[in-house]
Coordinates of C-alpha atoms and ligand atoms in Angstrom, one line a residue:
X1 CA -29.7 18.3 15.7
X2 CA -30.1 16.1 12.6
X3 CA -27.3 13.7 11.8
X4 CA -26.4 11.9 8.6
X5 CA -24.4 8.6 8.9
X6 CA -22.8 7.5 5.7
X7 CA -22.4 3.7 5.3
X8 CA -24.3 0.4 5.6
X9 CA -22.3 -2.0 7.7
X10 CA -22.2 -3.1 11.3
X11 CA -19.9 -0.2 12.1
X12 CA -22.5 2.3 10.9
X13 CA -25.3 0.6 12.8
X14 CA -23.2 0.8 15.9
X15 CA -22.4 4.5 15.3
X16 CA -26.1 5.2 14.7
X17 CA -27.1 3.3 17.8
X18 CA -24.6 5.2 20.0
X19 CA -25.5 8.6 18.4
X20 CA -29.2 8.0 19.0
X21 CA -28.5 7.9 22.7
X22 CA -27.4 11.6 22.7
X23 CA -29.8 14.3 23.9
X24 CA -28.3 16.5 21.2
X25 CA -29.6 14.3 18.5
X26 CA -33.2 14.6 17.3
X27 CA -33.1 12.5 14.1
X28 CA -30.6 10.4 12.2
X29 CA -30.5 9.5 8.5
X30 CA -28.4 6.7 7.1
X31 CA -27.1 6.5 3.6
X32 CA -27.8 3.9 2.6
X33 CA -28.1 2.1 6.0
X34 CA -29.3 -1.4 6.6
X35 CA -32.2 -3.4 8.2
X36 CA -31.0 -2.4 11.7
X37 CA -30.5 1.3 11.0
X38 CA -34.0 1.3 9.4
X39 CA -35.5 0.8 12.9
X40 CA -33.7 3.7 14.6
X41 CA -33.1 6.1 11.7
X42 CA -34.3 6.8 8.2
X43 CA -32.5 5.1 5.5
X44 CA -31.8 6.9 2.2
X45 CA -31.2 5.6 -1.3
X46 CA -27.9 7.4 -1.7
X47 CA -24.7 5.4 -2.2
X48 CA -21.6 6.2 -0.1
X49 CA -19.7 7.1 -3.3
X50 CA -22.2 9.7 -4.5
X51 CA -20.6 12.4 -2.4
X52 CA -22.3 15.3 -4.3
X53 CA -25.8 13.8 -3.6
X54 CA -24.8 13.3 0.0
X55 CA -23.8 17.0 0.2
X56 CA -27.0 18.1 -1.5
X57 CA -29.0 16.1 1.0
X58 CA -27.1 17.5 4.0
X59 CA -27.6 21.0 2.7
X60 CA -31.3 20.5 1.9
X61 CA -32.1 18.9 5.2
X62 CA -30.0 21.2 7.4
X63 CA -28.0 18.3 8.7
X64 CA -26.0 19.4 11.8
X65 CA -23.3 16.7 11.5
X66 CA -22.4 14.1 8.9
X67 CA -20.5 11.1 10.1
X68 CA -18.6 9.0 7.6
X69 CA -18.1 5.3 8.2
X70 CA -16.2 3.8 5.3
X71 CA -12.8 4.8 3.9
X72 CA -13.7 5.2 0.2
X73 CA -15.7 8.5 0.4
X74 CA -13.1 9.9 2.8
X75 CA -10.3 9.1 0.4
X76 CA -12.4 10.5 -2.4
X77 CA -12.6 13.8 -0.6
X78 CA -16.1 13.9 0.9
X79 CA -14.9 16.1 3.8
X80 CA -13.2 18.6 1.5
X81 CA -16.5 18.9 -0.5
X82 CA -18.7 19.3 2.6
X83 CA -16.3 21.9 4.1
X84 CA -16.3 23.8 0.8
X85 CA -20.1 23.9 1.1
X86 CA -19.9 24.9 4.8
X87 CA -21.5 21.6 6.0
X88 CA -20.2 20.1 9.2
X89 CA -18.7 16.7 8.9
X90 CA -16.7 14.2 11.0
X91 CA -13.7 12.6 9.2
X92 CA -10.3 13.4 7.7
X93 CA -10.0 15.4 4.5
X94 CA -8.8 13.5 1.4
X95 CA -5.1 14.4 2.0
X96 CA -5.2 13.2 5.6
X97 CA -7.2 10.0 4.6
X98 CA -4.1 9.0 2.5
X99 CA -2.9 7.4 5.8
X100 CA -5.2 4.6 4.6
X101 CA -5.6 5.5 0.9
X102 CA -1.9 5.1 0.2
X103 CA 0.2 2.7 2.0
X104 CA 3.4 4.3 0.6
X105 CA 2.3 7.7 1.9
X106 CA 1.7 6.2 5.4
X107 CA 5.0 4.3 5.3
X108 CA 6.9 7.5 4.3
X109 CA 5.3 9.4 7.2
X110 CA 6.2 6.7 9.6
X111 CA 9.8 6.5 8.3
X112 CA 10.2 10.3 8.4
X113 CA 8.8 10.7 12.0
X114 CA 10.4 7.6 13.5
X115 CA 7.2 5.7 14.1
X116 CA 8.0 2.0 14.7
X117 CA 7.0 -0.1 11.7
X118 CA 8.2 -3.0 9.6
X119 CA 11.0 -2.5 7.1
X120 CA 9.6 -2.0 3.6
X121 CA 10.5 -0.8 0.1
X122 CA 8.2 0.8 -2.4
X123 CA 8.1 -0.2 -6.1
X124 CA 6.5 1.1 -9.3
X125 CA 8.3 -1.4 -11.6
X126 CA 7.5 -5.1 -11.8
X127 CA 11.0 -6.3 -12.6
X128 CA 12.6 -4.3 -9.8
X129 CA 10.1 -5.7 -7.4
X130 CA 10.7 -9.3 -8.6
X131 CA 14.4 -8.7 -8.2
X132 CA 13.9 -7.6 -4.6
X133 CA 11.8 -10.7 -3.9
X134 CA 14.6 -12.9 -5.4
X135 CA 17.1 -11.4 -3.0
X136 CA 15.2 -11.4 0.2
X137 CA 14.1 -14.0 2.7
X138 CA 10.4 -15.1 2.8
X139 CA 7.7 -14.8 4.1
X140 CA 7.2 -11.3 2.7
X141 CA 4.1 -9.1 2.7
X142 CA 3.1 -7.6 -0.7
X143 CA 0.7 -4.7 -0.4
X144 CA -1.1 -2.8 -3.2
X145 CA -0.6 0.9 -2.5
X146 CA -4.2 2.0 -2.8
X147 CA -7.6 0.9 -1.6
X148 CA -8.4 -2.6 -2.7
X149 CA -11.5 -3.5 -0.7
X150 CA -9.5 -5.4 1.9
X151 CA -7.9 -7.7 -0.7
X152 CA -4.7 -5.8 -1.4
X153 CA -2.5 -7.3 1.3
X154 CA -0.9 -10.7 0.5
X155 CA 1.2 -12.6 2.9
X156 CA 3.6 -14.6 0.6
X157 CA 5.0 -17.7 2.3
X158 CA 7.4 -18.3 -0.6
X159 CA 8.9 -16.4 -3.5
X160 CA 6.4 -17.8 -6.0
X161 CA 3.5 -16.4 -4.0
X162 CA 5.2 -13.1 -3.8
X163 CA 5.8 -13.0 -7.5
X164 CA 2.1 -14.0 -8.2
X165 CA 1.0 -11.1 -6.0
X166 CA 3.3 -8.7 -7.9
X167 CA 1.9 -10.1 -11.2
X168 CA -1.6 -9.4 -9.9
X169 CA -0.7 -5.8 -9.2
X170 CA 1.5 -4.9 -12.1
X171 CA 0.6 -7.3 -14.9
X172 CA -3.0 -8.4 -14.7
X173 CA -3.8 -5.1 -12.9
X174 CA -6.3 -6.9 -10.5
X175 CA -6.4 -3.8 -8.3
X176 CA -6.5 -1.3 -11.1
X177 CA -4.8 2.0 -10.2
X178 CA -4.5 0.8 -6.5
X179 CA -1.8 -1.7 -7.6
X180 CA 0.3 0.7 -9.7
X181 CA 2.6 1.1 -6.7
X182 CA 3.5 -1.8 -4.4
X183 CA 5.0 -2.0 -1.0
X184 CA 7.0 -5.1 -0.1
X185 CA 7.3 -5.4 3.7
X186 CA 9.0 -7.7 6.1
X187 CA 6.6 -10.2 7.7
X188 CA 6.0 -9.5 11.4
X189 CA 4.8 -11.9 14.0
X190 CA 2.9 -11.2 17.2
X191 CA -0.4 -10.4 18.7
X192 CA -2.4 -7.7 16.8
X193 CA -4.2 -4.9 18.5
X194 CA -6.3 -2.1 17.2
X195 CA -6.1 1.3 19.0
X196 CA -8.3 4.0 17.7
X197 CA -8.2 7.7 18.7
X198 CA -10.4 10.7 18.2
X199 CA -8.4 13.7 17.1
X200 CA -9.0 17.2 15.8
X201 CA -5.4 17.5 14.5
X202 CA -4.0 18.7 17.8
X203 CA -5.6 16.9 20.7
X204 CA -5.6 13.1 20.6
X205 CA -8.1 11.2 22.7
X206 CA -7.4 7.4 22.5
X207 CA -10.2 4.9 22.8
X208 CA -10.0 1.5 24.6
X209 CA -8.1 -1.1 22.6
X210 CA -9.8 -3.9 20.7
X211 CA -8.7 -7.0 18.8
X212 CA -10.4 -8.5 15.8
X213 CA -10.5 -11.9 14.2
X214 CA -9.8 -11.8 10.5
X215 CA -9.9 -15.5 9.5
X216 CA -13.1 -17.3 8.8
X217 CA -12.6 -20.4 10.8
X218 CA -11.9 -21.1 14.5
X219 CA -8.3 -21.3 15.4
X220 CA -7.5 -18.5 12.9
X221 CA -7.7 -20.8 9.9
X222 CA -9.0 -20.3 6.4
X223 CA -9.3 -17.2 4.3
X224 CA -9.3 -13.6 5.5
X225 CA -12.6 -11.9 6.0
X226 CA -13.7 -8.4 6.8
X227 CA -13.6 -9.5 10.5
X228 CA -15.5 -12.3 12.3
X229 CA -15.6 -10.9 15.8
X230 CA -13.8 -8.6 18.2
X231 CA -13.4 -7.9 21.9
X232 CA -12.3 -5.1 24.2
X233 CA -10.3 -4.5 26.3
X234 CA -7.2 -6.5 25.2
X235 CA -5.5 -8.3 28.1
X236 CA -2.1 -8.2 26.5
X237 CA -2.3 -4.3 26.3
X238 CA -1.1 -3.2 29.7
X239 CA -1.0 0.4 30.8
X240 CA 2.6 0.6 29.7
X241 CA 1.9 -0.8 26.2
X242 CA -1.2 1.4 25.9
X243 CA 0.9 4.5 26.7
X244 CA 3.6 3.4 24.3
X245 CA 1.1 3.1 21.5
X246 CA -0.4 6.5 22.3
X247 CA 2.9 8.3 22.8
X248 CA 5.1 6.6 20.2
X249 CA 2.5 6.1 17.5
X250 CA -0.7 8.0 17.6
X251 CA 0.4 11.3 18.9
X252 CA 3.7 11.5 16.8
X253 CA 1.7 10.7 13.6
X254 CA -0.8 13.5 14.2
X255 CA 2.1 15.8 15.0
X256 CA 4.1 14.6 12.0
X257 CA 1.1 15.2 9.7
X258 CA 0.6 18.7 11.1
X259 CA 4.3 19.3 10.4
X260 CA 3.6 18.4 6.8
X261 CA 0.7 20.9 6.7
X262 CA -1.9 18.2 7.0
X263 CA -4.5 18.6 9.8
X264 CA -6.0 15.2 10.7
X265 CA -9.5 15.3 12.0
X266 CA -11.7 12.3 12.8
X267 CA -10.7 8.8 13.9
X268 CA -7.2 7.5 13.3
X269 CA -7.1 3.7 13.6
X270 CA -3.7 2.2 14.4
X271 CA -3.3 -1.4 13.5
X272 CA -0.4 -2.5 15.8
X273 CA 1.5 -5.7 16.2
X274 CA 3.3 -6.6 19.4
X275 CA 6.4 -8.3 18.2
X276 CA 9.2 -9.7 20.4
X277 CA 11.2 -6.7 19.3
X278 CA 8.6 -4.3 20.5
X279 CA 5.4 -2.8 19.0
X280 CA 5.2 -1.9 15.3
X281 CA 2.6 -0.4 13.1
X282 CA 1.0 -2.7 10.5
X283 CA -1.4 -0.2 9.0
X284 CA -3.3 3.0 9.6
X285 CA -7.0 3.4 8.8
X286 CA -8.8 6.7 8.5
X287 CA -12.0 5.5 10.1
X288 CA -13.6 3.3 12.8
X289 CA -12.8 -0.4 12.5
X290 CA -15.4 -3.0 11.7
X291 CA -16.0 -5.1 13.8
X292 CA -13.9 -3.3 16.5
X293 CA -16.5 -0.6 16.7
X294 CA -19.1 -3.1 17.8
X295 CA -16.8 -4.0 20.8
X296 CA -15.6 -0.5 21.6
X297 CA -18.7 1.7 21.5
X298 CA -20.9 -0.4 23.8
X299 CA -18.2 0.5 26.4
X300 CA -18.3 4.2 25.7
X301 CA -20.2 6.1 28.5
X302 CA -19.5 9.6 27.0
X303 CA -21.8 11.3 24.5
X304 CA -20.5 10.3 21.1
X305 CA -22.3 13.2 19.3
X306 CA -20.6 15.7 21.7
X307 CA -17.1 14.2 21.0
X308 CA -17.7 14.2 17.2
X309 CA -18.8 17.8 17.2
X310 CA -15.7 18.8 19.2
X311 CA -13.6 17.0 16.6
X312 CA -15.4 18.5 13.6
X313 CA -15.2 22.0 15.2
X314 CA -11.5 21.6 16.1
X315 CA -12.0 22.1 19.9
X316 CA -11.4 18.6 21.2
X317 CA -9.0 20.1 23.7
X318 CA -11.9 21.5 25.6
X319 CA -13.7 18.2 25.9
X320 CA -13.7 16.6 29.4
X321 CA -12.2 13.3 28.1
X322 CA -13.7 9.9 27.4
X323 CA -15.5 7.8 30.0
X324 CA -15.5 4.0 29.5
X325 CA -17.3 1.2 31.2
X326 CA -14.8 -1.2 33.0
X327 CA -16.9 -4.1 31.6
X328 CA -15.6 -6.5 28.9
X329 CA -17.3 -6.5 25.5
X330 CA -17.4 -9.4 23.1
X331 CA -18.8 -9.0 19.5
X332 CA -19.4 -12.1 17.4
X333 CA -20.2 -11.8 13.7
X334 CA -22.9 -14.0 12.2
X335 CA -22.2 -14.6 8.5
X336 CA -23.8 -16.2 5.5
X337 CA -22.7 -19.7 4.6
X338 CA -19.9 -19.4 1.9
X339 CA -18.6 -16.0 3.0
X340 CA -16.0 -14.7 2.2
X341 CA -16.6 -16.5 -1.1
X342 CA -20.0 -16.9 -2.8
X343 CA -23.1 -16.9 -0.6
X344 CA -26.9 -16.5 -1.1
X345 CA -29.0 -13.7 0.2
X346 CA -32.7 -13.1 1.0
X347 CA -33.2 -15.5 3.9
X348 CA -35.4 -14.4 6.7
X349 CA -33.6 -13.6 10.0
X350 CA -35.5 -14.7 13.1
X351 CA -35.0 -14.0 16.8
X352 CA -33.2 -10.6 16.9
X353 CA -36.1 -9.0 18.7
X354 CA -35.8 -11.5 21.6
X355 CA -32.1 -10.7 22.0
X356 CA -32.7 -7.0 22.0
X357 CA -34.7 -7.3 25.2
X358 CA -31.7 -8.3 27.3
X359 CA -29.7 -5.7 29.1
X360 CA -26.1 -5.2 27.9
X361 CA -26.7 -7.2 24.7
X362 CA -27.1 -5.5 21.3
X363 CA -27.6 -7.0 17.9
X364 CA -25.9 -4.8 15.3
X365 CA -26.9 -5.3 11.7
X366 CA -24.6 -5.4 8.7
X367 CA -25.8 -7.2 5.6
X368 CA -29.5 -7.0 6.3
X369 CA -32.5 -5.4 4.8
X370 CA -35.9 -4.6 6.2
X371 CA -38.5 -6.4 3.9
X372 CA -41.9 -5.2 5.1
X373 CA -41.9 -6.3 8.7
X374 CA -39.3 -9.0 8.2
X375 CA -35.5 -8.7 8.3
X376 CA -33.7 -10.6 5.6
X377 CA -30.0 -11.4 4.8
X378 CA -28.4 -9.1 2.2
X379 CA -24.7 -9.6 2.6
X380 CA -21.8 -11.8 3.7
X381 CA -21.5 -10.5 7.2
X382 CA -25.1 -10.3 8.4
X383 CA -25.2 -9.4 12.1
X384 CA -22.9 -9.0 15.1
X385 CA -24.0 -9.7 18.6
X386 CA -22.2 -7.5 21.2
X387 CA -22.4 -8.4 24.8
X388 CA -21.0 -6.7 27.9
X389 CA -20.0 -8.7 30.9
X390 CA -18.2 -8.4 34.2
X391 CA -15.3 -10.3 32.6
X392 CA -14.7 -12.0 29.3
X393 CA -16.2 -15.3 30.4
X394 CA -19.4 -13.6 31.3
X395 CA -19.5 -11.5 28.1
X396 CA -18.8 -14.5 25.9
X397 CA -21.5 -16.6 27.6
X398 CA -24.0 -13.8 27.1
X399 CA -23.0 -13.3 23.5
X400 CA -23.2 -17.0 22.6
X401 CA -26.4 -17.5 24.5
X402 CA -28.0 -14.6 22.6
X403 CA -26.8 -16.1 19.3
X404 CA -28.7 -19.3 20.1
X405 CA -31.9 -17.4 19.8
X406 CA -31.1 -16.1 16.3
X407 CA -31.5 -18.1 13.2
X408 CA -31.3 -17.7 9.4
X409 CA -30.5 -20.3 6.7
X410 CA -26.8 -20.9 6.4
X411 CA -25.9 -18.9 9.6
X412 CA -22.2 -19.3 10.4
X413 CA -20.1 -17.9 13.2
X414 CA -16.8 -18.6 14.9
X415 CA -17.1 -20.3 18.3
X416 CA -13.8 -19.1 19.7
X417 CA -14.2 -15.3 19.8
X418 CA -12.5 -13.8 22.9
X419 CA -11.5 -17.3 24.1
X420 CA -7.9 -16.2 24.2
X421 CA -9.0 -13.1 26.3
X422 CA -10.7 -15.4 28.8
X423 CA -7.5 -17.5 29.1
X424 CA -5.4 -14.3 29.6
X425 CA -7.8 -13.0 32.1
X426 CA -7.6 -16.2 34.1
X427 CA -3.8 -16.0 33.8
X428 CA -3.4 -18.8 31.4
X429 CA -1.6 -18.4 28.1
X430 CA -1.1 -14.6 28.4
X431 CA 1.5 -14.7 25.6
X432 CA 5.1 -13.6 25.3
X433 CA 4.4 -10.2 26.8
X434 CA 3.1 -12.1 29.8
X435 CA 0.5 -9.6 31.0
X436 CA -2.9 -10.1 32.4
X437 CA -3.6 -6.9 34.3
X438 CA -6.6 -5.2 32.6
X439 CA -7.1 -1.9 34.4
X440 CA -9.9 0.0 32.8
X441 CA -8.6 -0.2 29.2
Ligands
LIG1 N1 -11.2 -4.7 11.4 C1 -10.3 -4.1 10.4 C2 -10.7 -2.9 9.8 O1 -11.7 -2.3 10.1 O2 -10.0 -2.5 8.8

């Protein structure tokens, strides 16, 4: 079978890498792909937003399954279009993708179906929103309703910051139509966990949990990024907490959506925070996480293509279930100097071939391009190095050792990825929930 993977980041390279291991897969195309996918698939000059061109390609090449990485084409209705043209595709339809595409939609679903989440109110009027801010305690979280390329969530430490965020949405229209509606939410504190699940709208198969690092600097300092690293499993997620997330969040959401006449097929990503008052949902995404995917899929022992076909065909209930390696996985992102602000591109990347030779270590490309025989930087997040180990200490050592073989001008990475997992695993600093048992999650 031929597969088309839509997207160009580290997540898409990881999906392509995992799919390429399936005996069901004979060839993979990536649109547009990156320097890493170019080596295991054929990259296409089609943008992720050009959903008509993607459908034309899938039809013309008799693609057996299209896998969509990023949220924008899902929210724009790529799945609806493919289905109309009788093309098999993995991902939720536009209406279901509103779980990420509209924060007010997701919040209303959560409120209606009793999914634990932070208290929030929804506003379409600037003055009413300002009035709310004036009458509530800070910090508050101001969220633009629609997709805002990861920049639409502002944690306001004081009322001035909250009002500035509201001005950005309603007055200067920084987020265009995505900021026409705004959610103001209570600020929640705790450890964050990402739990993703495959679902065909009826059966829910949860993956292993992961945790990502959003800030640019060690110690969780500095501005937010797309993610600077991740690890799986998450020591704080015990079997009880895992079951709670599955049974009180993921399954009821899928059921609630079905009750609304919305069948959710694809991956549902639950962004969960473990507060002292219990777990709460911070957000849902309608796709795999990046860089969580780079720490989750190396642990997947089942055939990803088989699972995705079962999801797309609505027969996940007949699947035997997911098999996972009990090993720990650590993924460290290598970024361009200056990211998430301005950075330069076009620097040659050296050493990735040497790393690829070690067992249990994979270099996933994100912002890279194949330039003749050389690989060059082409984005803010450039690579991620994923390493499996018998425990987090082992996985971390392998990841950082591999990184020492890689170089490009201005290469920057965090040095503390999964350090807290090492501490939890050795029983130190396991946090308020005080758990260090890992099981096979
Ligand atoms: N790592 C967060 C996300 O993929 O949205």
